[in-house]
GROMACS .gro file of C-alpha atoms in nm:
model
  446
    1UNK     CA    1  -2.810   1.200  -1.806
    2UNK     CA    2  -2.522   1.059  -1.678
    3UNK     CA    3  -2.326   1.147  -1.343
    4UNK     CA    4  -2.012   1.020  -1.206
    5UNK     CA    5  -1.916   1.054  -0.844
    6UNK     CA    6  -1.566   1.082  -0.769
    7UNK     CA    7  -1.289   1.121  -0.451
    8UNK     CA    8  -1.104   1.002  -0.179
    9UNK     CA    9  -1.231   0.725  -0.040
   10UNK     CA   10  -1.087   0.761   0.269
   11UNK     CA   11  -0.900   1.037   0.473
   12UNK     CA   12  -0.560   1.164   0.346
   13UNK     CA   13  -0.270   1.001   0.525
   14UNK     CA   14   0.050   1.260   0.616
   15UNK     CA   15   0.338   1.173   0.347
   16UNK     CA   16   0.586   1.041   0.602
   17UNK     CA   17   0.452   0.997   0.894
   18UNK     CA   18   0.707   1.123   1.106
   19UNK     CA   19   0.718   1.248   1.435
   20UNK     CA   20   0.455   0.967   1.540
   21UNK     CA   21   0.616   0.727   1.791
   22UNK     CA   22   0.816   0.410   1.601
   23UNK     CA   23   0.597   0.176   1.733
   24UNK     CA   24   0.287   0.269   1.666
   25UNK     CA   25   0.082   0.067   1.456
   26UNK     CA   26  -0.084   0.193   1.094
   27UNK     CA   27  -0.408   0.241   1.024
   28UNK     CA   28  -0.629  -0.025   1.016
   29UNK     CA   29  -0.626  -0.274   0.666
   30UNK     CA   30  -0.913  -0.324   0.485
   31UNK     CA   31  -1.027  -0.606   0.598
   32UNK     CA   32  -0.978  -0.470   0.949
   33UNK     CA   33  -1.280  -0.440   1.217
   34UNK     CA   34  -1.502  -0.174   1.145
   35UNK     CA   35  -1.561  -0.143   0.796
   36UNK     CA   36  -1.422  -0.001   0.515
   37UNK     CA   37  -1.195   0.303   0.515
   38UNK     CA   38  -1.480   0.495   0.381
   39UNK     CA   39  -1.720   0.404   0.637
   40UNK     CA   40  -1.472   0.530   0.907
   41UNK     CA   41  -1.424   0.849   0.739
   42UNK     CA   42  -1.570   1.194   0.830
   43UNK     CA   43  -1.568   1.253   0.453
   44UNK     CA   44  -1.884   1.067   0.292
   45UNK     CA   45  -1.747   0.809   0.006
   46UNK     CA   46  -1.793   0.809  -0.370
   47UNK     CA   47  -2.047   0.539  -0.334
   48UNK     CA   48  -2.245   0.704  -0.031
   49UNK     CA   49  -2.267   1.052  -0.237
   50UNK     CA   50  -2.379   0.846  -0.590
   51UNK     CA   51  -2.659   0.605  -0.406
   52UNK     CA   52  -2.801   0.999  -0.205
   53UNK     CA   53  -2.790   1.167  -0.532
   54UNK     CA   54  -2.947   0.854  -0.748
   55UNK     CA   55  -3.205   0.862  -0.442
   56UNK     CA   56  -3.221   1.224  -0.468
   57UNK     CA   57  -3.317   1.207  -0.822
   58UNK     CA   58  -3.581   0.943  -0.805
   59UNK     CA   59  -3.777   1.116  -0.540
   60UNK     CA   60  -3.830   1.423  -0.790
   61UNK     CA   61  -4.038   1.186  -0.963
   62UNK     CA   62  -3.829   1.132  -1.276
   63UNK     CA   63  -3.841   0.855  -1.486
   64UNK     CA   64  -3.649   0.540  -1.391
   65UNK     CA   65  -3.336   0.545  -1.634
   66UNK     CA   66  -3.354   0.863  -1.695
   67UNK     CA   67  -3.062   0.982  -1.482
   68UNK     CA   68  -2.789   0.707  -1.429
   69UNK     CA   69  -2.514   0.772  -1.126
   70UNK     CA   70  -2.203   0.602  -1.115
   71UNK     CA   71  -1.897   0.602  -0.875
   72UNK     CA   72  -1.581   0.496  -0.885
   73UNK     CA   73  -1.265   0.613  -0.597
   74UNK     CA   74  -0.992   0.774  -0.577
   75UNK     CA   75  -0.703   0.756  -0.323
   76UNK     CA   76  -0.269   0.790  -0.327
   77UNK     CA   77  -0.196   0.648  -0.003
   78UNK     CA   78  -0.292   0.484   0.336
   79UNK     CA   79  -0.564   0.203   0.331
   80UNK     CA   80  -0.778   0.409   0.073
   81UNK     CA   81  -0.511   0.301  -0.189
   82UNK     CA   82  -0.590  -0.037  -0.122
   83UNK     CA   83  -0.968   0.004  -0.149
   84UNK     CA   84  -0.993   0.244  -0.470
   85UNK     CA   85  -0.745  -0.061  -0.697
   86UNK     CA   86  -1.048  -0.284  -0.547
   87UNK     CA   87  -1.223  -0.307  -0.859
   88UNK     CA   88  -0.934  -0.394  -1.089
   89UNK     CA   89  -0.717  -0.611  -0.813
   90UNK     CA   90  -1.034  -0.789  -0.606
   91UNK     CA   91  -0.811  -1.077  -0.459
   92UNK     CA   92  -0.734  -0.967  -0.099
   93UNK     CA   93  -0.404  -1.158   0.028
   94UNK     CA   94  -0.313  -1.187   0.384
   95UNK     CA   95   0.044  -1.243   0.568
   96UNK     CA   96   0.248  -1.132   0.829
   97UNK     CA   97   0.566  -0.899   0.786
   98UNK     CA   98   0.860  -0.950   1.083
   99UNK     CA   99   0.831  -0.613   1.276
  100UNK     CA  100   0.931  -0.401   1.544
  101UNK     CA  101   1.102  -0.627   1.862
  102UNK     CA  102   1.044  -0.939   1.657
  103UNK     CA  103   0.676  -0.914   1.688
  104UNK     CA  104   0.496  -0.995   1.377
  105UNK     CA  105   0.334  -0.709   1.162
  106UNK     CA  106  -0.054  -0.867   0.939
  107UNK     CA  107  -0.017  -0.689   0.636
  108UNK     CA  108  -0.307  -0.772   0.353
  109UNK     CA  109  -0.221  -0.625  -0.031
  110UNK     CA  110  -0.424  -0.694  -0.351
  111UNK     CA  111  -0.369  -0.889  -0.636
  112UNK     CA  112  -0.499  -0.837  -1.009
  113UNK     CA  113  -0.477  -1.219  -1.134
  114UNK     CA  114  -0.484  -1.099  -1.480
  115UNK     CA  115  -0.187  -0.911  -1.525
  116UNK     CA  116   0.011  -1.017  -1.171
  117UNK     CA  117  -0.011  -0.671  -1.031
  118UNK     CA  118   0.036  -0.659  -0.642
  119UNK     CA  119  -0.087  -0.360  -0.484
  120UNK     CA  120   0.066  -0.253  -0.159
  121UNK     CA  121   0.036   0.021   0.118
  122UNK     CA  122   0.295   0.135   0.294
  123UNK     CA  123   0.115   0.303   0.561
  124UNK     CA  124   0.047  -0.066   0.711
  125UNK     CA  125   0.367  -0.101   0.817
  126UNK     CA  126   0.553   0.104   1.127
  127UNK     CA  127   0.887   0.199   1.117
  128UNK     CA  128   1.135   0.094   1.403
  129UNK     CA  129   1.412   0.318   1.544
  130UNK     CA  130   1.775   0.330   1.423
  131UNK     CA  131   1.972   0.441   1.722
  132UNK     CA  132   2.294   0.266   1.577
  133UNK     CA  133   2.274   0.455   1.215
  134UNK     CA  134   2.277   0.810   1.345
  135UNK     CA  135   2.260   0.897   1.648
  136UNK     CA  136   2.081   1.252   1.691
  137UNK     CA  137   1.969   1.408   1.961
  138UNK     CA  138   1.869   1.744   1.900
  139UNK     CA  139   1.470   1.793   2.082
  140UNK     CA  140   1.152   1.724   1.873
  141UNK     CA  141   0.878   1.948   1.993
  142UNK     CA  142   0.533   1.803   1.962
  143UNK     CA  143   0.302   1.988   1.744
  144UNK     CA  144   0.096   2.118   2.130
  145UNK     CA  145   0.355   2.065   2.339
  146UNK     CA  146   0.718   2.166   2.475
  147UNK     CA  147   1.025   2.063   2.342
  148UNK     CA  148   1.232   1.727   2.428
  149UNK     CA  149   1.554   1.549   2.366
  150UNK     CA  150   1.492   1.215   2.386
  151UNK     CA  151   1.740   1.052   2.137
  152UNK     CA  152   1.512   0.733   2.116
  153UNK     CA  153   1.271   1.016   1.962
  154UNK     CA  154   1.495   1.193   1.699
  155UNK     CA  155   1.652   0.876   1.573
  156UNK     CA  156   1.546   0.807   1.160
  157UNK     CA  157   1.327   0.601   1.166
  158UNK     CA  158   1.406   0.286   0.990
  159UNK     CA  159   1.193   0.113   0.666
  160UNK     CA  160   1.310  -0.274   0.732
  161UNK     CA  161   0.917  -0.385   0.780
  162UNK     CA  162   0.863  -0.216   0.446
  163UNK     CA  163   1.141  -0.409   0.273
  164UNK     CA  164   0.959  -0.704   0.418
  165UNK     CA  165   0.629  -0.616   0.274
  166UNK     CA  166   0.789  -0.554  -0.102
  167UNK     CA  167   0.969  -0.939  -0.076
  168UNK     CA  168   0.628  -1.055   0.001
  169UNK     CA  169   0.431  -0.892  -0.281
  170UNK     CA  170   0.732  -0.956  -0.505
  171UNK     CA  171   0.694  -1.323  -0.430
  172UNK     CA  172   0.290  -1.309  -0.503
  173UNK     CA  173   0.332  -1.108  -0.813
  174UNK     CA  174   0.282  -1.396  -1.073
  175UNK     CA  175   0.124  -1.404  -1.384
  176UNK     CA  176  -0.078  -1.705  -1.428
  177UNK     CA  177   0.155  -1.833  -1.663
  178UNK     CA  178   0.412  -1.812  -1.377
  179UNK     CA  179   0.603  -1.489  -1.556
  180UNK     CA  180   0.695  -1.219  -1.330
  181UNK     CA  181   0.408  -0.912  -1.243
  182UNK     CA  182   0.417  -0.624  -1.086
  183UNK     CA  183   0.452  -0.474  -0.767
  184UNK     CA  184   0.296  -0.129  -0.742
  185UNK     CA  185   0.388   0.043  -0.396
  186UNK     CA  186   0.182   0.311  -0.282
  187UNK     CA  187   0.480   0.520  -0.058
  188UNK     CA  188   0.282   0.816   0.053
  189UNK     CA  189   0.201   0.686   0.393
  190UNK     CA  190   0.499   0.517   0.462
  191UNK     CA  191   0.614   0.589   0.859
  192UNK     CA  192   1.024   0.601   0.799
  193UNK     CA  193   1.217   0.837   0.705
  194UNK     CA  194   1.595   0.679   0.625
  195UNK     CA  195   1.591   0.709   0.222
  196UNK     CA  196   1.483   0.345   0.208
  197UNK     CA  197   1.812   0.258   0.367
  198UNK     CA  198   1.627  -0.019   0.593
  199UNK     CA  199   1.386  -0.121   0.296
  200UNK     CA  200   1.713  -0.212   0.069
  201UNK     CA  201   1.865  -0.383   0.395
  202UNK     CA  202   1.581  -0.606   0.421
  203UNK     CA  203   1.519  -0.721   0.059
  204UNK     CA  204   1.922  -0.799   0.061
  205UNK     CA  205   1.835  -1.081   0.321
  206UNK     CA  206   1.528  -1.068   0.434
  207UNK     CA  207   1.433  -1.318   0.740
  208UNK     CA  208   1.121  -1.542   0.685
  209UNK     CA  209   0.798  -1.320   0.609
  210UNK     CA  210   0.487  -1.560   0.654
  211UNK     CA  211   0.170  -1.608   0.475
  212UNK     CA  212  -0.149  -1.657   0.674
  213UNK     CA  213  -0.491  -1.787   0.546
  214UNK     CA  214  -0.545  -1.629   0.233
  215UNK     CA  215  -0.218  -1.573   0.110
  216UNK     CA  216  -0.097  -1.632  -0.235
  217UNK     CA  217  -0.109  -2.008  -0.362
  218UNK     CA  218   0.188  -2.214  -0.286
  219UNK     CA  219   0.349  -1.974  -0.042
  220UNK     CA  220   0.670  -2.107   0.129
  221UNK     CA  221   0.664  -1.876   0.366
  222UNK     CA  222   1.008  -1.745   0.303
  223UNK     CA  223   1.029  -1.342   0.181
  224UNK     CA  224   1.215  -1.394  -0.163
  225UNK     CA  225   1.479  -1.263  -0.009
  226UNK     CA  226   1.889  -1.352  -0.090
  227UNK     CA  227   2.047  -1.671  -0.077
  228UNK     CA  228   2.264  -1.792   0.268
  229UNK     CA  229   2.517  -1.577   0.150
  230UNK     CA  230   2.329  -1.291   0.207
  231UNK     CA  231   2.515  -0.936   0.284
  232UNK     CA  232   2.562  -0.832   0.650
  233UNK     CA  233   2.443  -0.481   0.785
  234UNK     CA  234   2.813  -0.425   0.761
  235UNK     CA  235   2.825  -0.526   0.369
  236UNK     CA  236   2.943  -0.260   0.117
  237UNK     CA  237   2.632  -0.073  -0.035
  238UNK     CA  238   2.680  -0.191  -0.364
  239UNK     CA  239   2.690  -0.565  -0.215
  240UNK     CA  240   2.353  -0.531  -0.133
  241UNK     CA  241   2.198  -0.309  -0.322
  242UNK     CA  242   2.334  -0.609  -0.601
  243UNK     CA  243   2.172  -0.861  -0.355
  244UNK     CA  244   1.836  -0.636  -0.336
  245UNK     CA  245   1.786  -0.611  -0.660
  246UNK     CA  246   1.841  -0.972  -0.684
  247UNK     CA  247   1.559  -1.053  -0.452
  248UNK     CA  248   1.296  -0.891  -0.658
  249UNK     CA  249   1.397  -1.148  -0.959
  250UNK     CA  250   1.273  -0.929  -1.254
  251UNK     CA  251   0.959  -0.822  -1.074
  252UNK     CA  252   0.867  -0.510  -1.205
  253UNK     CA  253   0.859  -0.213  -0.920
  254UNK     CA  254   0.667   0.079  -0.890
  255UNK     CA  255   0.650   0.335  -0.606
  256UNK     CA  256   0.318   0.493  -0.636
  257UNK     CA  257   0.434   0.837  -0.484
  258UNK     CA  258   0.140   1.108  -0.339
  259UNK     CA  259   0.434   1.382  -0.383
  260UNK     CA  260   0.639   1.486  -0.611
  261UNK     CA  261   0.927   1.591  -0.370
  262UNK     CA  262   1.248   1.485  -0.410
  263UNK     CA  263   1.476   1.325  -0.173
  264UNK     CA  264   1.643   1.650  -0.034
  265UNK     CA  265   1.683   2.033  -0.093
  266UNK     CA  266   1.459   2.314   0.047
  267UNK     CA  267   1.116   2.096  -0.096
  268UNK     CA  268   1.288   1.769   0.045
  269UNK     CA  269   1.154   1.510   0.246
  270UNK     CA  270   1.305   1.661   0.546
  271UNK     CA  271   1.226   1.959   0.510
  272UNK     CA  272   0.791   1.915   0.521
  273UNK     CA  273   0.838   1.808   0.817
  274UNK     CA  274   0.840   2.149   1.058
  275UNK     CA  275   0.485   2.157   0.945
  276UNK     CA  276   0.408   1.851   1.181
  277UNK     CA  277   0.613   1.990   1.466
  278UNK     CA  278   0.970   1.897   1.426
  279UNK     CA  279   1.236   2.101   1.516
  280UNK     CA  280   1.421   2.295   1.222
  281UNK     CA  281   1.760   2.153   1.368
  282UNK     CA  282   1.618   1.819   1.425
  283UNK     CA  283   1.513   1.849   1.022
  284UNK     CA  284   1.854   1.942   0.925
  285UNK     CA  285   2.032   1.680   1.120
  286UNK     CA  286   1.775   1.461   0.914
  287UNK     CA  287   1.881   1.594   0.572
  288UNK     CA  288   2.216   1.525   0.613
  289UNK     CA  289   2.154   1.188   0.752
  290UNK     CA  290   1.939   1.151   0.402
  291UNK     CA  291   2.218   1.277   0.215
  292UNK     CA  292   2.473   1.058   0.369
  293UNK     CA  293   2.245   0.786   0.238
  294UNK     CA  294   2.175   0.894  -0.080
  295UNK     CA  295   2.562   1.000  -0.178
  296UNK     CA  296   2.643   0.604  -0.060
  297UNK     CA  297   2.357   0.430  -0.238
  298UNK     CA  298   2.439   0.694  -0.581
  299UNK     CA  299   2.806   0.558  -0.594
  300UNK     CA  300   2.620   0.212  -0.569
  301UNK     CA  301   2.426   0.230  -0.831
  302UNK     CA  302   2.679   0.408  -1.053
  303UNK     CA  303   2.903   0.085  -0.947
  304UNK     CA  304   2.668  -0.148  -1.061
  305UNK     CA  305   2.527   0.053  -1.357
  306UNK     CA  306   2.815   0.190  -1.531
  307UNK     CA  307   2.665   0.018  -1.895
  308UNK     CA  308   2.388   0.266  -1.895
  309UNK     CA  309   2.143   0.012  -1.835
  310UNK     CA  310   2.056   0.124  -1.493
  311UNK     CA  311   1.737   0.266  -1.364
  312UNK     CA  312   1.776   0.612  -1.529
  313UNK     CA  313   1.989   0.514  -1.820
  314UNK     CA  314   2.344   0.676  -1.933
  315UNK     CA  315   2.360   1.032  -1.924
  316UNK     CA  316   2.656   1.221  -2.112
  317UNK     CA  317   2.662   1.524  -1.875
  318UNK     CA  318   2.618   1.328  -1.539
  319UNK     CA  319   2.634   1.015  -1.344
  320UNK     CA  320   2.412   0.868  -1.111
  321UNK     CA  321   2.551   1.103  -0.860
  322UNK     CA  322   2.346   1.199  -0.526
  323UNK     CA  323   2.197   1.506  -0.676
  324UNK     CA  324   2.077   1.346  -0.956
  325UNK     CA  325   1.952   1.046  -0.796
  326UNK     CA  326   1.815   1.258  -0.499
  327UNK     CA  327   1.631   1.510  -0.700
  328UNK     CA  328   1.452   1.279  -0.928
  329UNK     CA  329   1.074   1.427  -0.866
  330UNK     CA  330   0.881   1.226  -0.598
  331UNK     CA  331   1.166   1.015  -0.426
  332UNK     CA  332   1.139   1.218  -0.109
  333UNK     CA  333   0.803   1.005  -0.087
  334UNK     CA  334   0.768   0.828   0.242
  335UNK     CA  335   1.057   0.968   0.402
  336UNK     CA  336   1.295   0.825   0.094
  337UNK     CA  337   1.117   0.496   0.064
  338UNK     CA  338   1.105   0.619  -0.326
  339UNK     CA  339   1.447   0.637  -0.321
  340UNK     CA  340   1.494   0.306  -0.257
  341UNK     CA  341   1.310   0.216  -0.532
  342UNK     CA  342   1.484   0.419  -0.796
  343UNK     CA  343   1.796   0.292  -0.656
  344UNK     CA  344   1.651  -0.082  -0.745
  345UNK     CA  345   1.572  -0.009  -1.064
  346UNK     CA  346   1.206   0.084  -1.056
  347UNK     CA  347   0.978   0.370  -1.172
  348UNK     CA  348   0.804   0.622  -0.964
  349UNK     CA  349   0.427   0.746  -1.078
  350UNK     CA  350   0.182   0.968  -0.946
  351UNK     CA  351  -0.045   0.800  -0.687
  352UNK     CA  352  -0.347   0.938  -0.791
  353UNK     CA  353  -0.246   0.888  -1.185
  354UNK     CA  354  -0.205   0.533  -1.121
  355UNK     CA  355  -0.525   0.464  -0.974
  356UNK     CA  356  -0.722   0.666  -1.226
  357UNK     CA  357  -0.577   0.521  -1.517
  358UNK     CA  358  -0.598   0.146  -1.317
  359UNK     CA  359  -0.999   0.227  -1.247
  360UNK     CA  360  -1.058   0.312  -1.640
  361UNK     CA  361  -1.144   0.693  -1.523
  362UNK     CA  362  -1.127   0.837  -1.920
  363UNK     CA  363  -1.313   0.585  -1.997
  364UNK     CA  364  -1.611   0.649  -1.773
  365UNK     CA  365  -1.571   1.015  -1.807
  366UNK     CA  366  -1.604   0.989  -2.168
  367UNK     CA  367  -1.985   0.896  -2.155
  368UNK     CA  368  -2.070   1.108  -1.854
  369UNK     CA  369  -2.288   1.432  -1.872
  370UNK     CA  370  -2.152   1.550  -1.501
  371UNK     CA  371  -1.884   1.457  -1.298
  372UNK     CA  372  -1.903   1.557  -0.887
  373UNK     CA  373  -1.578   1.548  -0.708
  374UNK     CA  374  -1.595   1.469  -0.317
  375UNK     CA  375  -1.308   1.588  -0.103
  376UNK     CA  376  -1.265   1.708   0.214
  377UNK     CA  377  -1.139   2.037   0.174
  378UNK     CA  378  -1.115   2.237  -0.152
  379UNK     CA  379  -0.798   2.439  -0.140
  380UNK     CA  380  -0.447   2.469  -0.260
  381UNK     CA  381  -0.365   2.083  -0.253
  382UNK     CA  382  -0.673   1.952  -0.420
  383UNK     CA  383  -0.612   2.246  -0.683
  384UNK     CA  384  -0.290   2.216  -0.703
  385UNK     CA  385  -0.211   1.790  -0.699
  386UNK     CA  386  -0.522   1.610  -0.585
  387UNK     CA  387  -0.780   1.445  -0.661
  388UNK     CA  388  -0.981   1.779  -0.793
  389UNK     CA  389  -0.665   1.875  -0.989
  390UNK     CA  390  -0.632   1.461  -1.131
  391UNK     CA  391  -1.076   1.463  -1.204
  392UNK     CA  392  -1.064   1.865  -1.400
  393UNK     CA  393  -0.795   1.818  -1.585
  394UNK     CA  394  -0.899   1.475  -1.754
  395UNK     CA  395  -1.256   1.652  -1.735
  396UNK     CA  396  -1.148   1.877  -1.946
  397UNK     CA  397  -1.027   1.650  -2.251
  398UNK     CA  398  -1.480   1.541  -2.302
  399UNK     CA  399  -1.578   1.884  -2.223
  400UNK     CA  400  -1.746   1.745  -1.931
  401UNK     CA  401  -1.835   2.008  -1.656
  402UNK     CA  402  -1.708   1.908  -1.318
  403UNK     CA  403  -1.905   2.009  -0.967
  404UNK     CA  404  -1.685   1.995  -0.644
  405UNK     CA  405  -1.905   1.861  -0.258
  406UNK     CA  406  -1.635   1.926   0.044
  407UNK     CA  407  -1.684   1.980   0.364
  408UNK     CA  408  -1.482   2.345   0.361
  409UNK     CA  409  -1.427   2.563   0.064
  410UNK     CA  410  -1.102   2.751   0.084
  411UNK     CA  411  -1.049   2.801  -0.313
  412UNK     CA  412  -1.180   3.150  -0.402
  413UNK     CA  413  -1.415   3.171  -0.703
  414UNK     CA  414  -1.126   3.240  -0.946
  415UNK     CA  415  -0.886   2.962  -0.855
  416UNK     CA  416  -1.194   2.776  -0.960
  417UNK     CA  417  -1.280   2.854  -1.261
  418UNK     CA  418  -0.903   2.875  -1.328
  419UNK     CA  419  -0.923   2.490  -1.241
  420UNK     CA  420  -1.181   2.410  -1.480
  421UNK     CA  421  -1.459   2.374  -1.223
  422UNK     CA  422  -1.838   2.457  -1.294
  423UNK     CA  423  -1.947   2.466  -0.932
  424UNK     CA  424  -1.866   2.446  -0.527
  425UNK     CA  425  -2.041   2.358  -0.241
  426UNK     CA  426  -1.932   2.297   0.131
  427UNK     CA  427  -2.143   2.153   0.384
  428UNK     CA  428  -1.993   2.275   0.661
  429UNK     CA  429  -2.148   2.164   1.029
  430UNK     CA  430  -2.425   2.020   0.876
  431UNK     CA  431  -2.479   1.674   0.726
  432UNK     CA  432  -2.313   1.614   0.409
  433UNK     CA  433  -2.597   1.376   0.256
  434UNK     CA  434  -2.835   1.755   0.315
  435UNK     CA  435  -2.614   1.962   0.055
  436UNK     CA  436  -2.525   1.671  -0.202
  437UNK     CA  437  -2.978   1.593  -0.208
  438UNK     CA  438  -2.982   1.992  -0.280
  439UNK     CA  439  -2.686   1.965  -0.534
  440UNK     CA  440  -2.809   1.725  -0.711
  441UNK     CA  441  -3.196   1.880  -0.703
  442UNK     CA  442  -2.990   2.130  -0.885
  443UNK     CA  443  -2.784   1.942  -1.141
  444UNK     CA  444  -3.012   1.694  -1.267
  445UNK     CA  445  -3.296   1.918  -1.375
  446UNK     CA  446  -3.416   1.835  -1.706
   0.00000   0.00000   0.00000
């Protein structure tokens, strides 16, 4: 018998991470003090769950063979991302990104030396305050708390450190022939929420971005950013959008998004956000700051892509207007950071897609007899998007029956089997490594 342990390997980081303050700092990397992501985590990892259950099974008194566990994570965003593209991408690279007040930002992103892939989280990196774009100042009440009208607090929240970060992998994403890779974003976590107006700024002349110990061979230290005739803040959009697009010198980019939101609209980027205790007029000052972004980048890319080769080709019935551009599925990710990245010419992709197909998960479902799922909560967006959703569906293709472990069961029994699920089990207040010994007592009877 053959099992496969699957999941998050980490806890879920918000999609935008607005209203936390500018200048907070993301979660820790993963080569940061304590651990991996997993071993901070309330939320017991693939690899804890497969060692119980393989430990589980040999105390029965079963032969030594007999039943073989595997594991292999999951994640769309935040440092998990980083840590589930381990296996495929194992070189860890180091540097700094400039950040907030000129202080520098350590960023670390991982490299697949085989096919120049540089993967990237954009959680890592905080967002700075944009007083001089648009200035709002309608009250953002905290999600416990009263209201308040600070402007410095209801200002967009700008994604210049993340334009940094893509100039950096850019510049690391090398075959080893020297031909230009990939750079695979993961947006979900990113902290602004200005369309990517600050990420194109930055890759249209980025300042220095420096490599520490452990960052790619032959670093220069320099972001591959523009040449000294780099755009001004003041530039035309299509200036340096030209100039951004520039920077990335064929690199291939792709936003790994954990939504599929678009930019703006009643499902937009601004509007999730009363959920995490912004004020509805605060969120529509926001949307129209968005779509004052998006309607000036659209004509820019329409500018420079009037041959059709542009990132979504020529259409006969439209242009590259803003509601085209802005509704493409999943570029609300990040606050807009996706946006960006249509607007330079790359793809977007499910998070979760990416990994799975990155990890070889067909593959190792193919030849498994069981597949157990480990999530945190089993309800609406595990059924509907996650990682559950992902696992059951590509379950489905080998007939393989799929067992869900999470600490709180929401799904009723018919969403369930709807799903494609054999089996549920929530551990509650007790200790997760209790139920998964009595789960697997149960599923790997002979």
């Amino acid at each position: 018998m053959r099992v496969l342990v699957t999941g998050s390997t980490g806890p879920v980081v918000p999609d935008g991470a607005w209203p936390a303050r500018a200048g907070d700092l993301a979660p820790a990397s993963p080569d940061g003090a304590g651990g991996p992501v997993s071993a901070r985590s309330t939320t017991p990892a693939p690899r804890d769950v497969a060692r119980w259950w393989a430990e589980t099974v040999s105390a029965t008194g079963r032969p030594r063979g007999e039943v073989q566990v595997d594991h292999v994570g999951l994640a769309s965003s935040g440092p998990a991302f980083l840590d589930a593209v381990a296996l495929v991408a194992p070189e860890l690279l180091a540097g700094v990104v400039p950040g907030p007040g000129g202080r520098d930002v350590p960023v670390a992103v991982r490299r697949d030396v085989r096919t120049g892939t540089v993967y990237a989280d954009a959680s890592q990196v905080p967002a700075v305050e944009d007083p001089a774009t648009h200035d709002l100042t309608t009250g953002r009440r905290a999600p416990d708390g009263p209201s308040s009208s600070a402007a410095a607090s209801s200002t967009p929240r700008a994604s210049d450190a993340l334009g940094h970060l893509v100039a950096l992998c850019a510049d690391a994403a090398r075959t080893a022939d020297g031909r230009p890779g990939r750079v695979v974003l993961a947006t979900g976590g990113a902290r602004s929420h200005d369309a990517g107006e600050g990420l194109l700024r930055a890759l249209s002349g980025a300042p220095a971005a420096r490599t520490g110990p452990g960052g790619p061979p032959g670093a220069t230290g320099r972001a591959p950013s523009c040449s000294d005739g780099a755009p001004t803040a003041a530039a035309p959009t299509a200036e340096r959008l030209r100039a951004a697009r520039r920077a990335l010198r064929d690199v291939r980019l792709v936003a790994a998004v954990a939504t599929d939101a678009p930019l703006l609209g009643l499902h937009g980027a601004s509007a999730a956000l009363a959920a995490r205790g912004v004020e509805d007029a605060l969120a529509q000052d926001l949307e129209r700051a968005l779509g004052a972004v998006a309607h000036e980048v659209a004509a820019a890319v329409e500018a420079l892509d009037r041959d059709g080769r542009g990132p979504l080709g020529r259409d006969l019935l439209a242009t590259a207007g803003p509601r085209r551009l802005a509704g493409v599925p999943g570029s609300g990710s990040g606050g807009g950071a996706a946006f960006a990245v249509v607007a330079l010419g790359g793809r977007l992709v499910p998070a979760l897609r990416e990994v799975a197909d990155v990890v070889g998960l067909d593959e190792r479902l193919a030849v498994a007899d069981l597949v157990v799922v480990v999530v945190d909560e089993l309800g609406a967006h595990e059924m509907g998007e996650g990682a559950v959703h992902v696992v059951a569906q590509r379950a489905a293709r080998h007939a393989v029956p799929v067992v869900v472990v999470a600490r709180s069961v929401v799904a009723g029994r018919r969403e369930q089997a709807a799903a494609g699920l054999s089996g549920a089990y929530a551990w509650g207040q007790d200790a997760p490594q209790t139920l998964v010994e009595r789960v697997a007592r149960t599923w790997s009877r002979a």
